[in-house]
Tab-separated table of C-alpha atoms in Angstrom:
chain	number	residue	atom	x	y	z
A	1410	MET	CA	0.000	0.000	0.000
A	1411	ASP	CA	2.706	2.512	0.913
A	1412	ARG	CA	6.293	2.890	-0.187
A	1413	HIS	CA	7.809	1.947	3.165
A	1414	ILE	CA	9.065	-1.624	3.077
A	1415	PRO	CA	8.527	-3.044	6.575
A	1416	PHE	CA	11.605	-3.913	8.647
A	1417	GLU	CA	11.892	-4.375	12.386
A	1418	THR	CA	15.029	-2.250	12.743
A	1419	LEU	CA	14.688	0.165	9.795
A	1420	HIS	CA	11.997	2.851	9.818
A	1421	ASN	CA	12.407	4.719	6.529
A	1422	PHE	CA	13.264	2.136	3.840
A	1423	ARG	CA	11.298	3.046	0.709
A	1424	ASP	CA	10.907	2.035	-2.923
A	1425	LEU	CA	11.160	4.970	-5.330
A	1426	GLY	CA	9.313	3.029	-8.015
A	1427	GLY	CA	5.900	3.945	-9.369
A	1428	TYR	CA	6.289	7.709	-9.574
A	1429	PRO	CA	5.121	9.282	-12.873
A	1430	ALA	CA	7.990	10.451	-15.058
A	1431	GLY	CA	6.696	12.078	-18.204
A	1432	THR	CA	3.958	11.057	-20.588
A	1433	GLY	CA	3.141	7.376	-20.281
A	1434	LEU	CA	6.160	6.518	-18.120
A	1435	ARG	CA	6.864	5.723	-14.478
A	1436	VAL	CA	9.859	4.826	-12.318
A	1437	ARG	CA	10.294	1.056	-12.408
A	1438	PRO	CA	9.518	-0.528	-8.992
A	1439	GLY	CA	12.054	-2.731	-7.248
A	1440	LEU	CA	15.233	-1.110	-8.598
A	1441	LEU	CA	15.903	2.075	-6.621
A	1442	PHE	CA	15.516	2.386	-2.856
A	1443	ARG	CA	16.215	4.979	-0.152
A	1444	SER	CA	16.678	4.255	3.535
A	1445	ASP	CA	17.755	5.239	6.990
A	1446	SER	CA	20.962	3.695	8.368
A	1447	LEU	CA	21.533	0.139	7.163
A	1448	GLY	CA	24.017	-0.293	9.995
A	1449	ARG	CA	21.126	-1.618	12.098
A	1450	LEU	CA	20.870	-4.752	9.962
A	1451	ARG	CA	22.297	-7.972	11.399
A	1452	PRO	CA	23.051	-11.221	9.521
A	1453	GLY	CA	20.900	-14.160	10.529
A	1454	THR	CA	17.813	-12.041	11.239
A	1455	PRO	CA	14.528	-11.771	9.297
A	1456	ASP	CA	15.467	-8.159	8.443
A	1457	TRP	CA	18.712	-9.316	6.841
A	1458	ASP	CA	16.932	-11.989	4.814
A	1459	ARG	CA	14.326	-9.446	3.709
A	1460	PHE	CA	17.046	-7.016	2.650
A	1461	LEU	CA	18.975	-9.618	0.632
A	1462	ALA	CA	15.749	-10.757	-1.061
A	1463	LEU	CA	15.391	-7.306	-2.678
A	1464	GLY	CA	18.213	-8.115	-5.104
A	1465	ILE	CA	20.286	-5.048	-4.247
A	1466	GLY	CA	23.699	-4.996	-5.935
A	1467	THR	CA	24.909	-1.563	-4.764
A	1468	VAL	CA	24.741	0.214	-1.388
A	1469	VAL	CA	25.621	3.920	-1.263
A	1470	ASP	CA	26.212	5.236	2.264
A	1471	LEU	CA	25.983	9.052	2.292
A	1472	ARG	CA	27.152	9.480	5.897
A	1473	HIS	CA	30.483	10.767	7.154
A	1474	PRO	CA	33.044	7.977	7.599
A	1475	TRP	CA	33.079	8.652	11.338
A	1476	GLU	CA	29.299	8.163	11.436
A	1477	ALA	CA	29.594	4.814	9.704
A	1478	GLU	CA	32.356	3.773	12.096
A	1479	ALA	CA	30.490	4.902	15.208
A	1480	ALA	CA	26.979	3.678	14.294
A	1481	GLY	CA	27.971	0.766	12.055
A	1482	ARG	CA	27.740	0.133	8.322
A	1483	VAL	CA	25.708	-2.427	6.405
A	1484	PRO	CA	27.166	-5.907	6.994
A	1485	ARG	CA	29.401	-7.185	4.210
A	1486	HIS	CA	27.970	-9.645	1.696
A	1487	ASP	CA	29.116	-10.948	-1.675
A	1488	SER	CA	25.821	-9.939	-3.340
A	1489	PHE	CA	26.453	-6.189	-3.228
A	1490	ALA	CA	29.179	-3.542	-3.416
A	1491	TYR	CA	29.422	-0.886	-0.690
A	1492	HIS	CA	30.368	2.753	-1.348
A	1493	ASN	CA	30.784	5.421	1.340
A	1494	LEU	CA	30.297	8.868	-0.258
A	1495	SER	CA	29.965	11.592	2.364
A	1496	ILE	CA	28.145	14.378	0.544
A	1497	GLU	CA	27.894	16.597	3.645
A	1498	HIS	CA	31.061	18.549	4.489
A	1499	ARG	CA	29.750	20.842	7.237
A	1500	PRO	CA	28.169	18.712	9.977
A	1501	TYR	CA	25.385	20.282	12.048
A	1502	ASP	CA	23.311	19.060	14.998
A	1503	GLN	CA	19.610	19.255	14.204
A	1504	ALA	CA	18.572	18.043	17.660
A	1505	ALA	CA	20.333	21.045	19.257
A	1506	ALA	CA	18.723	23.705	17.039
A	1507	ALA	CA	16.813	26.441	18.875
A	1508	PRO	CA	13.102	25.733	19.403
A	1509	ASP	CA	12.029	28.708	17.277
A	1510	VAL	CA	14.012	27.666	14.165
A	1511	ASP	CA	11.720	27.312	11.123
A	1512	PRO	CA	12.491	23.953	9.437
A	1513	GLY	CA	11.835	25.236	5.906
A	1514	PRO	CA	14.504	27.964	5.588
A	1515	PHE	CA	16.902	26.245	8.018
A	1516	LEU	CA	17.063	22.835	6.353
A	1517	SER	CA	16.836	24.087	2.771
A	1518	ALA	CA	19.864	26.305	3.448
A	1519	ARG	CA	21.779	23.302	4.821
A	1520	TYR	CA	20.817	21.291	1.733
A	1521	LEU	CA	22.125	24.038	-0.536
A	1522	GLU	CA	25.426	23.970	1.391
A	1523	VAL	CA	25.628	20.231	0.761
A	1524	ALA	CA	24.860	20.752	-2.932
A	1525	GLU	CA	27.785	23.184	-3.183
A	1526	ASP	CA	30.252	21.368	-0.898
A	1527	GLY	CA	29.679	17.766	-1.884
A	1528	VAL	CA	29.906	18.045	-5.664
A	1529	GLU	CA	32.506	15.293	-6.037
A	1530	GLU	CA	30.572	12.799	-3.920
A	1531	ILE	CA	27.174	13.712	-5.381
A	1532	ALA	CA	28.540	13.251	-8.896
A	1533	ALA	CA	29.934	9.846	-7.940
A	1534	ALA	CA	26.614	8.809	-6.391
A	1535	LEU	CA	24.670	9.824	-9.498
A	1536	ARG	CA	27.048	7.835	-11.696
A	1537	LEU	CA	26.526	4.780	-9.504
A	1538	VAL	CA	22.735	5.109	-9.780
A	1539	ALA	CA	22.950	5.418	-13.555
A	1540	GLU	CA	25.409	2.548	-14.017
A	1541	ALA	CA	24.067	0.000	-11.529
A	1542	ARG	CA	22.985	-3.257	-13.147
A	1543	ASP	CA	20.871	-4.495	-10.232
A	1544	GLY	CA	18.962	-2.823	-7.437
A	1545	LEU	CA	20.573	0.100	-5.615
A	1546	VAL	CA	19.873	1.667	-2.226
A	1547	PHE	CA	21.281	4.924	-0.883
A	1548	HIS	CA	20.988	6.001	2.716
A	1549	CYS	CA	22.191	8.317	5.461
A	1550	ALA	CA	21.329	8.271	9.182
A	1551	SER	CA	17.568	8.962	9.172
A	1552	GLY	CA	16.954	8.637	5.429
A	1553	LYS	CA	15.644	12.195	5.261
A	1554	ASP	CA	18.174	14.952	4.573
A	1555	ARG	CA	21.163	13.731	2.558
A	1556	THR	CA	19.073	10.844	1.236
A	1557	GLY	CA	16.263	13.267	0.374
A	1558	GLN	CA	18.629	15.505	-1.581
A	1559	LEU	CA	20.013	12.673	-3.710
A	1560	ALA	CA	16.493	11.323	-4.280
A	1561	ALA	CA	15.368	14.769	-5.450
A	1562	LEU	CA	18.209	15.044	-7.967
A	1563	VAL	CA	17.628	11.551	-9.370
A	1564	LEU	CA	13.865	12.026	-9.630
A	1565	ALA	CA	14.263	15.433	-11.273
A	1566	LEU	CA	16.629	13.980	-13.886
A	1567	LEU	CA	14.083	11.232	-14.535
A	1568	GLY	CA	11.409	13.838	-15.298
A	1569	VAL	CA	9.369	13.367	-12.123
A	1570	PRO	CA	7.402	16.580	-11.396
A	1571	ASP	CA	8.340	18.815	-8.480
A	1572	GLU	CA	5.166	18.165	-6.499
A	1573	THR	CA	5.922	14.437	-6.531
A	1574	ILE	CA	9.535	15.053	-5.479
A	1575	VAL	CA	8.219	17.146	-2.588
A	1576	GLU	CA	5.704	14.419	-1.734
A	1577	ASP	CA	8.441	11.779	-1.705
A	1578	TYR	CA	10.475	13.918	0.694
A	1579	THR	CA	7.547	14.364	3.079
A	1580	LEU	CA	6.908	10.611	3.383
A	1581	THR	CA	9.562	10.597	6.109
A	1582	GLU	CA	6.769	12.088	8.229
A	1583	LEU	CA	5.335	8.553	8.423
A	1584	ALA	CA	8.557	7.457	10.139
A	1585	SER	CA	9.184	10.579	12.265
A	1586	ARG	CA	7.839	9.108	15.499
A	1587	ALA	CA	10.039	5.998	15.215
A	1588	LEU	CA	13.090	8.094	14.314
A	1589	LEU	CA	12.491	10.285	17.372
A	1590	GLU	CA	12.119	7.239	19.625
A	1591	ASP	CA	15.425	5.895	18.306
A	1592	TRP	CA	17.141	9.210	19.085
A	1593	ARG	CA	15.757	9.143	22.627
A	1594	ALA	CA	16.942	5.572	23.101
A	1595	ARG	CA	20.460	6.631	22.078
A	1596	ASN	CA	20.378	9.710	24.331
A	1597	ASP	CA	19.223	8.458	27.722
A	1598	GLY	CA	15.556	9.186	27.081
A	1599	ARG	CA	16.073	12.896	26.493
A	1600	THR	CA	13.964	14.888	23.999
A	1601	PRO	CA	15.674	16.944	21.259
A	1602	LEU	CA	15.706	20.677	21.903
A	1603	TRP	CA	14.376	21.307	18.381
A	1604	PRO	CA	10.713	20.331	17.840
A	1605	GLY	CA	11.436	19.956	14.121
A	1606	PHE	CA	13.831	17.038	14.667
A	1607	GLY	CA	12.919	14.080	12.448
A	1608	ARG	CA	10.236	16.041	10.606
A	1609	ALA	CA	10.035	16.520	6.838
A	1610	PRO	CA	7.628	19.378	6.043
A	1611	GLU	CA	6.976	20.062	2.362
A	1612	ALA	CA	8.382	23.603	2.595
A	1613	VAL	CA	11.922	22.248	3.021
A	1614	MET	CA	12.153	20.475	-0.318
A	1615	ARG	CA	10.133	23.130	-2.116
A	1616	LEU	CA	12.533	25.846	-0.944
A	1617	PHE	CA	15.608	23.752	-1.727
A	1618	LEU	CA	14.530	23.053	-5.311
A	1619	GLN	CA	13.756	26.724	-5.820
A	1620	ALA	CA	17.092	27.823	-4.318
A	1621	LEU	CA	19.015	25.340	-6.481
A	1622	ARG	CA	17.308	26.665	-9.610
A	1623	ASP	CA	17.747	30.292	-8.553
A	1624	ARG	CA	21.481	29.723	-8.213
A	1625	HIS	CA	22.105	27.456	-11.207
A	1626	GLY	CA	19.140	27.951	-13.538
A	1627	SER	CA	17.952	24.315	-13.491
A	1628	VAL	CA	18.771	20.937	-12.009
A	1629	GLU	CA	20.399	20.001	-15.331
A	1630	ALA	CA	22.566	23.137	-15.268
A	1631	TYR	CA	23.644	22.298	-11.699
A	1632	VAL	CA	24.622	18.791	-12.813
A	1633	THR	CA	26.544	20.160	-15.797
A	1634	HIS	CA	28.325	23.153	-14.296
A	1635	ALA	CA	28.654	22.292	-10.592
A	1636	LEU	CA	29.029	18.519	-10.785
A	1637	GLY	CA	30.929	18.470	-14.080
A	1638	LEU	CA	28.719	15.769	-15.606
A	1639	ASP	CA	26.972	15.605	-18.963
A	1640	ALA	CA	23.423	16.137	-17.706
A	1641	GLN	CA	21.825	15.037	-20.966
A	1642	ALA	CA	23.787	11.786	-21.084
A	1643	LEU	CA	23.245	11.153	-17.377
A	1644	SER	CA	19.504	11.733	-17.668
A	1645	ALA	CA	19.321	9.403	-20.669
A	1646	ALA	CA	21.196	6.667	-18.784
A	1647	LEU	CA	18.957	7.032	-15.746
A	1648	ARG	CA	15.809	6.933	-17.861
A	1649	ASP	CA	16.996	3.914	-19.820
A	1650	ARG	CA	17.649	1.967	-16.618
A	1651	LEU	CA	14.882	3.145	-14.348
A	1652	LEU	CA	11.794	4.018	-16.411
A	1653	GLU	CA	9.079	1.787	-17.830
A	1654	PRO	CA	5.680	2.330	-19.521
A	1655	LEU	CA	2.671	2.854	-17.307
A	1656	PRO	CA	0.426	-0.213	-17.002
A	1657	THR	CA	-2.414	-0.254	-19.511
A	1658	ALA	CA	-4.553	-2.970	-17.907
A	1659	TRP	CA	-5.651	-3.404	-14.295
A	1660	PRO	CA	-7.500	-6.159	-12.429
A	1661	ASP	CA	-11.102	-5.437	-11.478
A	1662	PRO	CA	-11.399	-3.768	-8.061
A	1663	VAL	CA	-12.411	-5.810	-5.038
A	1664	HIS	CA	-14.233	-4.055	-2.185
A	1665	ARG	CA	-14.295	-5.450	1.361
A	1666	ARG	CA	-15.604	-4.266	4.707
A	1667	ALA	CA	-12.817	-3.116	6.984
A	1668	ALA	CA	-12.390	-4.770	10.383
A	1669	PRO	CA	-10.866	-3.296	13.575
A	1670	GLU	CA	-7.516	-4.930	12.788
A	1671	ASP	CA	-7.402	-2.765	9.626
A	1672	ALA	CA	-7.369	0.450	11.666
A	1673	PRO	CA	-3.542	0.961	11.571
A	1674	LEU	CA	-3.599	0.451	7.812
A	1675	LEU	CA	-6.383	3.026	7.429
A	1676	VAL	CA	-4.460	5.586	9.486
A	1677	ARG	CA	-1.416	5.024	7.289
A	1678	LEU	CA	-3.474	5.327	4.109
A	1679	ARG	CA	-5.063	8.599	5.240
A	1680	ASP	CA	-1.752	10.125	6.348
A	1681	THR	CA	-0.183	9.203	2.995
A	1682	ALA	CA	-3.078	10.852	1.159
A	1683	ALA	CA	-2.706	13.937	3.363
A	1684	LEU	CA	0.976	14.278	2.447
A	1685	TRP	CA	0.083	13.959	-1.243
A	1686	GLN	CA	-2.384	16.836	-0.834
A	1687	LEU	CA	-0.013	19.100	1.081
A	1688	ALA	CA	2.743	18.616	-1.516
A	1689	ARG	CA	0.309	20.051	-4.083
A	1690	GLY	CA	-0.850	22.993	-1.982
A	1691	ILE	CA	-4.187	21.375	-1.042
A	1692	ASP	CA	-4.912	22.153	2.594
A	1693	GLN	CA	-7.679	19.584	3.151
A	1694	TRP	CA	-6.140	16.968	5.459
A	1695	ARG	CA	-3.089	16.818	7.682
A	1696	PRO	CA	-1.216	13.741	8.925
A	1697	GLY	CA	-2.090	12.581	12.429
A	1698	GLU	CA	-5.585	14.049	12.534
A	1699	LYS	CA	-7.328	10.652	12.648
A	1700	ASP	CA	-6.148	7.799	14.852
A	1701	GLU	CA	-7.043	4.117	14.986
A	1702	ALA	CA	-9.903	4.771	17.415
A	1703	HIS	CA	-11.569	7.032	14.858
A	1704	PHE	CA	-11.771	4.274	12.254
A	1705	VAL	CA	-12.919	1.676	14.773
A	1706	ASP	CA	-15.703	4.053	15.851
A	1707	ARG	CA	-16.732	4.566	12.216
A	1708	MET	CA	-16.895	0.781	11.721
A	1709	ARG	CA	-19.129	0.459	14.765
A	1710	GLU	CA	-21.445	3.329	13.866
A	1711	GLY	CA	-21.452	2.932	10.062
A	1712	GLU	CA	-19.284	1.217	7.469
A	1713	VAL	CA	-15.650	1.498	6.383
A	1714	TRP	CA	-14.579	-0.085	3.094
A	1715	LEU	CA	-11.201	-0.968	1.581
A	1716	THR	CA	-10.608	-1.400	-2.142
A	1717	HIS	CA	-8.024	-3.776	-3.620
A	1718	THR	CA	-6.976	-4.680	-7.153
A	1719	GLY	CA	-7.445	-8.395	-6.720
A	1720	SER	CA	-7.489	-10.790	-3.807
A	1721	GLY	CA	-4.491	-10.608	-1.492
A	1722	THR	CA	-3.157	-7.324	-2.881
A	1723	ALA	CA	-2.445	-4.201	-0.872
A	1724	PRO	CA	-5.290	-1.662	-0.654
A	1725	VAL	CA	-5.522	1.041	-3.301
A	1726	GLY	CA	-8.265	3.063	-1.594
A	1727	ALA	CA	-10.807	3.325	1.197
A	1728	PHE	CA	-13.881	5.294	2.277
A	1729	GLU	CA	-16.278	5.703	5.195
A	1730	LEU	CA	-20.053	5.449	4.913
A	1731	TRP	CA	-22.131	7.133	7.616
A	1732	TRP	CA	-25.877	6.917	8.134
A	1733	ASP	CA	-26.219	10.414	9.538
A	1734	ASP	CA	-24.055	13.535	9.627
A	1735	PRO	CA	-25.590	16.247	11.833
A	1736	ALA	CA	-22.319	18.223	12.074
A	1737	ALA	CA	-22.502	19.108	8.374
A	1738	TRP	CA	-26.132	18.515	7.412
A	1739	GLY	CA	-28.063	19.068	10.649
A	1740	PRO	CA	-30.981	16.858	11.717
A	1741	ARG	CA	-32.308	14.886	8.752
A	1742	PRO	CA	-34.718	12.005	8.168
A	1743	PRO	CA	-33.063	8.645	7.310
A	1744	ASP	CA	-33.055	9.328	3.584
A	1745	ALA	CA	-29.329	9.323	2.754
A	1746	GLY	CA	-25.908	7.813	3.235
A	1747	TYR	CA	-22.985	10.153	3.853
A	1748	ILE	CA	-19.652	9.410	2.179
A	1749	HIS	CA	-16.503	10.507	4.007
A	1750	ARG	CA	-12.746	10.172	3.639
A	1751	LEU	CA	-12.754	8.898	0.073
A	1752	MET	CA	-9.035	8.261	-0.407
A	1753	THR	CA	-6.863	6.518	-2.964
A	1754	VAL	CA	-3.230	5.435	-2.672
A	1755	PRO	CA	-1.069	7.928	-4.624
A	1756	HIS	CA	0.623	6.530	-7.757
A	1757	THR	CA	-0.639	3.006	-6.992
A	1758	ALA	CA	-4.403	3.167	-7.443
A	1759	PRO	CA	-5.553	2.425	-11.015
A	1760	PRO	CA	-7.272	5.252	-12.911
A	1761	GLY	CA	-10.910	5.529	-11.904
A	1762	THR	CA	-10.471	4.018	-8.436
A	1763	GLY	CA	-12.146	6.989	-6.739
A	1764	ARG	CA	-15.153	6.818	-9.067
A	1765	GLY	CA	-15.388	3.088	-8.487
A	1766	MET	CA	-15.469	3.564	-4.725
A	1767	LEU	CA	-18.132	6.259	-5.070
A	1768	ALA	CA	-20.247	3.865	-7.134
A	1769	HIS	CA	-19.835	1.114	-4.523
A	1770	ALA	CA	-20.829	3.502	-1.739
A	1771	GLU	CA	-23.869	4.582	-3.724
A	1772	SER	CA	-24.884	0.942	-4.233
A	1773	ARG	CA	-24.675	0.375	-0.467
A	1774	ILE	CA	-26.847	3.427	0.159
A	1775	ALA	CA	-29.424	2.343	-2.430
A	1776	ALA	CA	-29.494	-1.185	-0.967
A	1777	ALA	CA	-30.376	0.374	2.390
A	1778	GLY	CA	-33.424	1.965	0.753
A	1779	ARG	CA	-32.130	5.520	0.960
A	1780	PRO	CA	-32.525	7.714	-2.133
A	1781	TYR	CA	-29.630	10.172	-1.637
A	1782	ALA	CA	-25.849	10.020	-1.449
A	1783	ARG	CA	-24.366	13.034	0.312
A	1784	LEU	CA	-20.882	14.323	0.999
A	1785	ASP	CA	-19.033	17.538	1.705
A	1786	CYS	CA	-15.672	19.118	0.966
A	1787	LEU	CA	-13.859	22.179	2.226
A	1788	SER	CA	-15.273	25.317	0.653
A	1789	SER	CA	-11.677	26.339	-0.071
A	1790	ASN	CA	-11.078	23.244	-2.226
A	1791	PRO	CA	-12.630	23.926	-5.655
A	1792	ARG	CA	-10.625	21.090	-7.224
A	1793	LEU	CA	-12.351	18.484	-5.067
A	1794	ARG	CA	-15.738	20.100	-5.573
A	1795	ALA	CA	-15.252	19.865	-9.348
A	1796	TYR	CA	-14.336	16.186	-9.003
A	1797	TYR	CA	-17.574	15.396	-7.196
A	1798	GLU	CA	-19.650	17.489	-9.588
A	1799	ALA	CA	-18.173	15.527	-12.502
A	1800	ALA	CA	-19.306	12.361	-10.697
A	1801	GLY	CA	-22.917	13.567	-10.694
A	1802	TYR	CA	-23.126	15.428	-7.385
A	1803	THR	CA	-24.865	18.793	-7.134
A	1804	VAL	CA	-24.031	21.597	-4.721
A	1805	VAL	CA	-27.040	22.098	-2.458
A	1806	GLY	CA	-25.659	24.437	0.201
A	1807	GLU	CA	-22.853	25.374	2.519
A	1808	GLN	CA	-22.200	24.773	6.198
A	1809	ARG	CA	-20.080	27.694	7.334
A	1810	ALA	CA	-19.154	26.320	10.761
A	1811	LYS	CA	-18.843	22.546	10.639
A	1812	ASP	CA	-17.380	21.108	13.831
A	1813	GLY	CA	-15.421	18.023	12.829
A	1814	GLY	CA	-14.173	17.385	16.353
A	1815	SER	CA	-10.959	19.384	16.056
A	1816	GLY	CA	-12.289	22.354	18.036
A	1817	SER	CA	-11.839	24.658	15.032
A	1818	PRO	CA	-15.027	24.989	12.949
A	1819	TYR	CA	-14.574	25.257	9.187
A	1820	ALA	CA	-16.733	25.922	6.126
A	1821	VAL	CA	-17.751	23.055	3.854
A	1822	THR	CA	-19.677	22.814	0.585
A	1823	LEU	CA	-22.555	20.338	0.710
A	1824	LEU	CA	-23.138	18.073	-2.310
A	1825	GLU	CA	-25.917	15.597	-3.008
A	1826	LYS	CA	-26.760	12.957	-5.619
A	1827	ARG	CA	-30.190	11.433	-6.232
A	1828	LEU	CA	-29.776	7.667	-6.658
A	1829	GLY	CA	-31.647	5.472	-9.096
């Protein structure tokens, strides 16, 4: 369902495959990975077996040599080559930053320093990515900063749009809590002085990409003039190795009722969708707003559905179906079902998944003998309103002070569809 490959000891190991990269193309899954420190892996463990099963032939460690020596490097194995390329030349302590430091300007400035200081190592890393014959993983300590910078350069050269590069960066947010717990475990239970430690807000990568272009004109110009590489040839090599056509056929969707044990999965799916929105300037959802208890309550009081592309596959979407919604619609007779949290997995869900889930929700409402399907969206989100209108919903009003339980009322547009 999400890009994080589950390990017991690694928190931020992700597949970069599946991202769109120009018309009709995507990054090939299973070839390029990013991670936090692989020094936590130990031979003879399930994590080690899982790592070796990925078919990785090259490991690029972006940490300082003293970091690798102190915290450990990936164990040696004949199946892969190890390269230590320290792209950061001016170490800094994020945990000790002042509490009022804004992550966006602070981290993007550090990333620009790395881009200027580490040209030799960055160039070498890009050549390794382009020339690798098997899978390749690059990593630093948390898999966020140095790893995020190299990921951004590779994705940009592959033709992946900026908003997706920003989204990829922010997915570290799904691992932030575990990364913070690890830091506390290494530091006698203390809490970092800086509240931004381990976080990956979208502003950081957005500002870094803009600053890099302001200074060099484009990512390609940076690669050519600062790194001394042939950007056109490098991009062609990367595309030849890492891109593939988008799928043209998909299995029929399978819908199933969610059970309480699906609650962690639903939280993860919603937080991933929220990060996708924020990377595109859509302020509709934010990660962490809904916990497992929320989804269990919705299962008890209504219905929650998951959508898959075939039996046994990871979910590609989900939605909630309520049988009343007084917060948005006020007291009403039992004449409708209310659709909430319609969400699809970014870059994984087949085209039309959202429409298919809407149709399934509408069939459930009709089967209950109710003639209307209703939903709402933020009044400040015209893109989502247009999506629902294209699906046959009509705007019937506005609730200017909906209380969704957050303590901060907000305005929503009310939409309705007559069924049958």
